[in-house]
CSV table of C-alpha atoms in Angstrom, one decimal:
chain,number,residue,atom,x,y,z
V,317,MET,CA,-29.8,9.1,99.6
V,318,SER,CA,-29.6,9.7,95.8
V,319,ASP,CA,-27.4,12.2,94.0
V,320,LYS,CA,-30.6,13.6,92.9
V,321,ASP,CA,-31.7,14.3,96.4
V,322,LEU,CA,-28.3,15.9,97.4
V,323,SER,CA,-28.4,18.1,94.2
V,324,ARG,CA,-31.9,19.4,95.2
V,325,LEU,CA,-30.6,20.3,98.7
V,326,GLU,CA,-27.5,21.9,97.3
V,327,ARG,CA,-29.8,24.2,95.2
V,328,ARG,CA,-31.5,25.2,98.3
V,329,LEU,CA,-28.3,25.9,100.2
V,330,GLY,CA,-26.9,27.8,97.4
V,331,TYR,CA,-23.6,25.8,97.4
V,332,GLU,CA,-22.4,22.7,95.3
V,333,PHE,CA,-20.1,20.5,97.3
V,334,ARG,CA,-16.9,19.1,95.8
V,335,ASP,CA,-16.9,16.4,98.4
V,336,LYS,CA,-20.5,15.0,98.6
V,337,ASP,CA,-19.4,12.8,101.6
V,338,LEU,CA,-18.9,16.0,103.7
V,339,LEU,CA,-22.5,16.9,103.1
V,340,LEU,CA,-23.8,13.4,103.9
V,341,LEU,CA,-21.8,13.5,107.2
V,342,ALA,CA,-23.3,16.9,108.1
V,343,LEU,CA,-26.8,15.4,107.6
V,344,THR,CA,-26.0,12.4,109.9
V,345,HIS,CA,-27.3,12.5,113.4
V,346,ARG,CA,-25.6,10.7,116.1
V,347,SER,CA,-28.5,8.2,116.4
V,348,PHE,CA,-27.5,6.9,112.9
V,349,LYS,CA,-25.0,4.1,112.9
V,350,GLY,CA,-21.4,5.1,112.2
V,351,PRO,CA,-19.7,8.6,111.9
V,352,ASN,CA,-22.0,11.5,112.8
V,353,ASN,CA,-22.1,15.2,112.4
V,354,GLU,CA,-21.2,16.3,116.0
V,355,ARG,CA,-17.7,17.4,115.1
V,356,LEU,CA,-18.8,19.4,112.1
V,357,GLU,CA,-21.5,20.9,114.3
V,358,TYR,CA,-18.7,22.0,116.7
V,359,LEU,CA,-16.8,23.6,113.9
V,360,GLY,CA,-19.9,25.2,112.3
V,361,ASP,CA,-20.9,26.8,115.7
V,362,ALA,CA,-17.4,28.6,116.0
V,363,ILE,CA,-17.5,29.6,112.2
V,364,LEU,CA,-21.1,31.0,112.5
V,365,SER,CA,-20.3,33.0,115.7
V,366,PHE,CA,-17.2,34.6,114.0
V,367,ILE,CA,-19.0,35.4,110.7
V,368,ILE,CA,-21.8,37.1,112.5
V,369,ALA,CA,-19.5,38.9,114.9
V,370,GLU,CA,-17.4,40.2,112.0
V,371,TYR,CA,-20.5,41.2,110.2
V,372,LEU,CA,-22.0,43.2,113.1
V,373,TYR,CA,-18.6,44.9,113.9
V,374,GLN,CA,-18.5,46.2,110.3
V,375,ARG,CA,-22.1,47.0,109.9
V,376,PHE,CA,-22.5,48.9,113.2
V,377,PRO,CA,-19.1,50.8,113.7
V,378,LYS,CA,-20.6,52.8,116.6
V,379,ALA,CA,-22.2,50.0,118.5
V,380,LYS,CA,-20.9,48.9,121.8
V,381,GLU,CA,-19.8,45.5,122.6
V,382,GLY,CA,-22.9,44.5,124.6
V,383,GLN,CA,-25.1,45.7,121.8
V,384,MET,CA,-23.3,43.5,119.3
V,385,SER,CA,-23.2,40.5,121.7
V,386,ARG,CA,-27.1,40.7,122.0
V,387,LEU,CA,-27.6,41.0,118.3
V,388,ARG,CA,-25.3,38.1,117.6
V,389,ALA,CA,-27.1,36.0,120.3
V,390,SER,CA,-30.4,36.6,118.6
V,391,LEU,CA,-29.1,35.4,115.3
V,392,VAL,CA,-27.1,32.3,116.4
V,393,LYS,CA,-29.5,31.0,118.9
V,394,GLY,CA,-31.2,27.5,118.2
V,395,VAL,CA,-34.6,28.9,117.3
V,396,THR,CA,-33.2,31.0,114.5
V,397,LEU,CA,-31.1,28.1,113.2
V,398,GLY,CA,-34.1,25.7,113.4
V,399,GLU,CA,-36.1,28.0,111.4
V,400,ILE,CA,-33.3,28.1,108.7
V,401,GLY,CA,-33.3,24.3,108.7
V,402,LYS,CA,-37.1,24.3,108.1
V,403,GLU,CA,-36.6,26.8,105.1
V,404,PHE,CA,-34.2,24.4,103.6
V,405,CYS,CA,-36.5,21.5,104.3
V,406,LEU,CA,-33.6,19.8,106.0
V,407,GLY,CA,-35.9,17.3,107.8
V,408,ASP,CA,-36.3,15.5,104.4
V,409,TYR,CA,-32.7,14.9,104.1
V,410,LEU,CA,-31.4,14.1,107.6
V,411,ARG,CA,-30.0,10.5,108.3
V,412,LEU,CA,-31.6,9.5,111.6
V,413,GLY,CA,-31.7,6.3,113.7
V,414,ALA,CA,-34.8,4.5,114.0
V,415,GLY,CA,-35.8,5.7,117.4
V,416,GLU,CA,-35.4,9.4,116.2
V,417,LEU,CA,-37.4,8.8,113.0
V,418,LYS,CA,-40.2,7.2,115.0
V,419,SER,CA,-40.3,10.2,117.5
V,420,GLY,CA,-40.3,12.7,114.8
V,421,GLY,CA,-36.7,13.9,115.1
V,422,PHE,CA,-36.7,15.2,111.5
V,423,ARG,CA,-38.9,18.0,112.7
V,424,ARG,CA,-37.1,18.6,116.0
V,425,GLU,CA,-35.7,22.2,116.3
V,426,SER,CA,-32.5,21.2,118.1
V,427,ILE,CA,-31.7,18.6,115.6
V,428,LEU,CA,-32.3,20.9,112.6
V,429,ALA,CA,-30.2,23.7,114.2
V,430,ASP,CA,-27.4,21.2,114.8
V,431,ALA,CA,-27.5,20.1,111.2
V,432,VAL,CA,-27.5,23.7,109.9
V,433,GLU,CA,-24.2,24.4,111.9
V,434,SER,CA,-22.8,21.1,110.6
V,435,ILE,CA,-23.5,22.1,107.1
V,436,MET,CA,-21.6,25.3,107.6
V,437,GLY,CA,-18.7,23.3,109.0
V,438,ALA,CA,-18.8,21.1,105.9
V,439,ILE,CA,-18.8,24.0,103.6
V,440,TYR,CA,-15.9,25.6,105.3
V,441,LEU,CA,-13.9,22.4,104.9
V,442,ASP,CA,-15.0,22.0,101.3
V,443,SER,CA,-14.2,25.5,100.1
V,444,SER,CA,-12.7,28.5,102.1
V,445,HIS,CA,-13.5,30.9,104.8
V,446,ASP,CA,-14.5,33.6,102.3
V,447,GLN,CA,-16.8,31.3,100.2
V,448,CYS,CA,-18.4,29.9,103.5
V,449,ARG,CA,-18.8,33.5,104.7
V,450,ALA,CA,-20.7,34.5,101.6
V,451,VAL,CA,-23.0,31.4,101.8
V,452,VAL,CA,-23.9,31.8,105.5
V,453,LEU,CA,-24.5,35.7,105.0
V,454,GLN,CA,-26.9,34.7,102.1
V,455,TRP,CA,-28.8,32.4,104.4
V,456,PHE,CA,-29.2,35.1,107.0
V,457,ASP,CA,-29.8,37.9,104.5
V,458,SER,CA,-33.5,38.5,105.4
V,459,ARG,CA,-32.8,38.6,109.1
V,460,LEU,CA,-29.5,40.7,108.7
V,461,SER,CA,-31.4,43.3,106.5
V,462,THR,CA,-33.7,44.2,109.2
V,463,LEU,CA,-31.3,44.5,112.1
V,464,THR,CA,-31.1,47.8,114.1
V,465,LEU,CA,-29.5,48.8,117.3
V,466,GLU,CA,-32.8,49.7,118.8
V,467,GLY,CA,-33.7,47.5,121.7
V,468,THR,CA,-30.2,46.5,122.3
V,469,VAL,CA,-29.5,49.2,125.0
V,470,LYS,CA,-30.6,47.8,128.2
V,471,ASP,CA,-33.0,49.9,130.3
V,472,PRO,CA,-31.6,51.7,133.5
V,473,LYS,CA,-33.3,49.3,136.0
V,474,THR,CA,-31.6,46.3,134.2
V,475,ARG,CA,-28.2,48.2,134.1
V,476,LEU,CA,-28.4,49.1,137.8
V,477,GLN,CA,-29.3,45.7,138.8
V,478,GLU,CA,-26.5,44.0,136.8
V,479,TYR,CA,-24.0,46.7,138.1
V,480,LEU,CA,-24.9,45.9,141.7
V,481,GLN,CA,-24.9,42.1,141.0
V,482,SER,CA,-21.4,42.4,139.7
V,483,PHE,CA,-20.2,43.8,143.0
V,484,LYS,CA,-22.4,41.4,145.0
V,485,LYS,CA,-24.3,44.2,146.5
V,486,THR,CA,-27.8,44.4,147.8
V,487,LEU,CA,-30.4,44.9,145.0
V,488,PRO,CA,-32.3,48.3,144.8
V,489,ASP,CA,-35.5,48.9,146.7
V,490,TYR,CA,-38.1,50.8,144.9
V,491,GLN,CA,-40.8,52.6,146.9
V,492,VAL,CA,-43.8,54.5,145.6
V,493,THR,CA,-43.8,57.7,147.7
V,494,LYS,CA,-46.8,59.6,146.1
V,495,ILE,CA,-49.4,59.3,143.3
V,496,THR,CA,-51.0,62.5,142.2
V,497,GLY,CA,-53.5,63.5,139.5
V,498,GLU,CA,-56.8,62.0,138.1
V,499,ALA,CA,-57.1,58.3,137.5
V,500,HIS,CA,-56.5,58.9,133.7
V,501,ASP,CA,-53.6,61.2,134.1
V,502,GLN,CA,-51.7,60.1,137.2
V,503,VAL,CA,-48.1,61.0,138.2
V,504,PHE,CA,-46.1,58.4,140.3
V,505,SER,CA,-43.2,59.5,142.5
V,506,VAL,CA,-40.8,56.7,143.4
V,507,ARG,CA,-37.6,56.5,145.3
V,508,CYS,CA,-34.8,54.1,144.8
V,509,VAL,CA,-32.8,53.1,147.8
V,510,LEU,CA,-29.3,51.4,147.5
V,511,ALA,CA,-28.6,50.3,151.0
V,512,ASP,CA,-24.9,49.2,150.6
V,513,ASP,CA,-24.0,52.6,149.1
V,514,LYS,CA,-26.2,54.7,151.1
V,515,ILE,CA,-27.7,56.3,148.0
V,516,GLU,CA,-31.3,57.3,147.7
V,517,THR,CA,-32.7,58.7,144.4
V,518,LYS,CA,-36.0,60.0,143.2
V,519,GLY,CA,-38.0,59.7,139.8
V,520,SER,CA,-41.4,60.6,138.5
V,521,GLY,CA,-43.5,59.5,135.7
V,522,SER,CA,-46.9,58.6,134.2
V,523,SER,CA,-46.5,55.0,135.4
V,524,ARG,CA,-44.7,53.3,138.2
V,525,ARG,CA,-42.3,51.8,135.7
V,526,PHE,CA,-41.3,55.1,134.1
V,527,ALA,CA,-40.7,56.5,137.6
V,528,GLU,CA,-38.6,53.7,138.6
V,529,GLN,CA,-36.5,53.8,135.4
V,530,GLU,CA,-35.8,57.6,136.1
V,531,ALA,CA,-34.9,56.9,139.7
V,532,ALA,CA,-32.5,54.1,138.5
V,533,GLU,CA,-31.0,56.3,136.0
V,534,ALA,CA,-30.1,58.9,138.7
V,535,ALA,CA,-28.7,56.1,140.9
V,536,LEU,CA,-26.4,55.0,138.1
V,537,LYS,CA,-25.2,58.4,137.5
V,538,LEU,CA,-24.3,58.8,141.3
V,539,LEU,CA,-22.5,55.5,141.2
V,540,GLU,CA,-20.6,56.3,138.2
V,541,GLU,CA,-19.4,59.6,139.9
């Protein structure tokens, strides 16, 4: 790979390496002969998780641990990293073995995602935590700017199920007890039975789902008491 190619990639990354060999190593898949990027990927994975966790902690001071964990998971997952790899056209720069080249490995999401993490590890080793953090946050800028806590709070049915599973208890049994009103304006009545705790709650709503959520919320309150 020519110096010109590396310089073009560095401009896309927003970082110029002092040690170009680190960048080359980060671009080298295990299918390529010789040293590969697996160790850098391991380092980059840990660095990314910390940078995003720190960012979310500072950005959302009132967020709960579970909310931050779900937001972080959405950002560091392979799909997101693969998208970033495509944005940088990393497939044009990867060093792959003949078999991976033939099978289209330069387009494979998992390989691109691994390379993104490897480059993060390489930038960290080539510079400092603060500089690496600045570069990584710039890569994620468009995704971070649209983050909200909406949707990170689990619904009552999910929370109730997870609570019961954590204590290895029988899962709730939801039963529709009554449906009233016209077809276009129905009201569903549901009861939620927790056999192990001998708890029975009721809920109602414009759909079975809403009624079940209300019953689950009532059951959670009783369990918390």
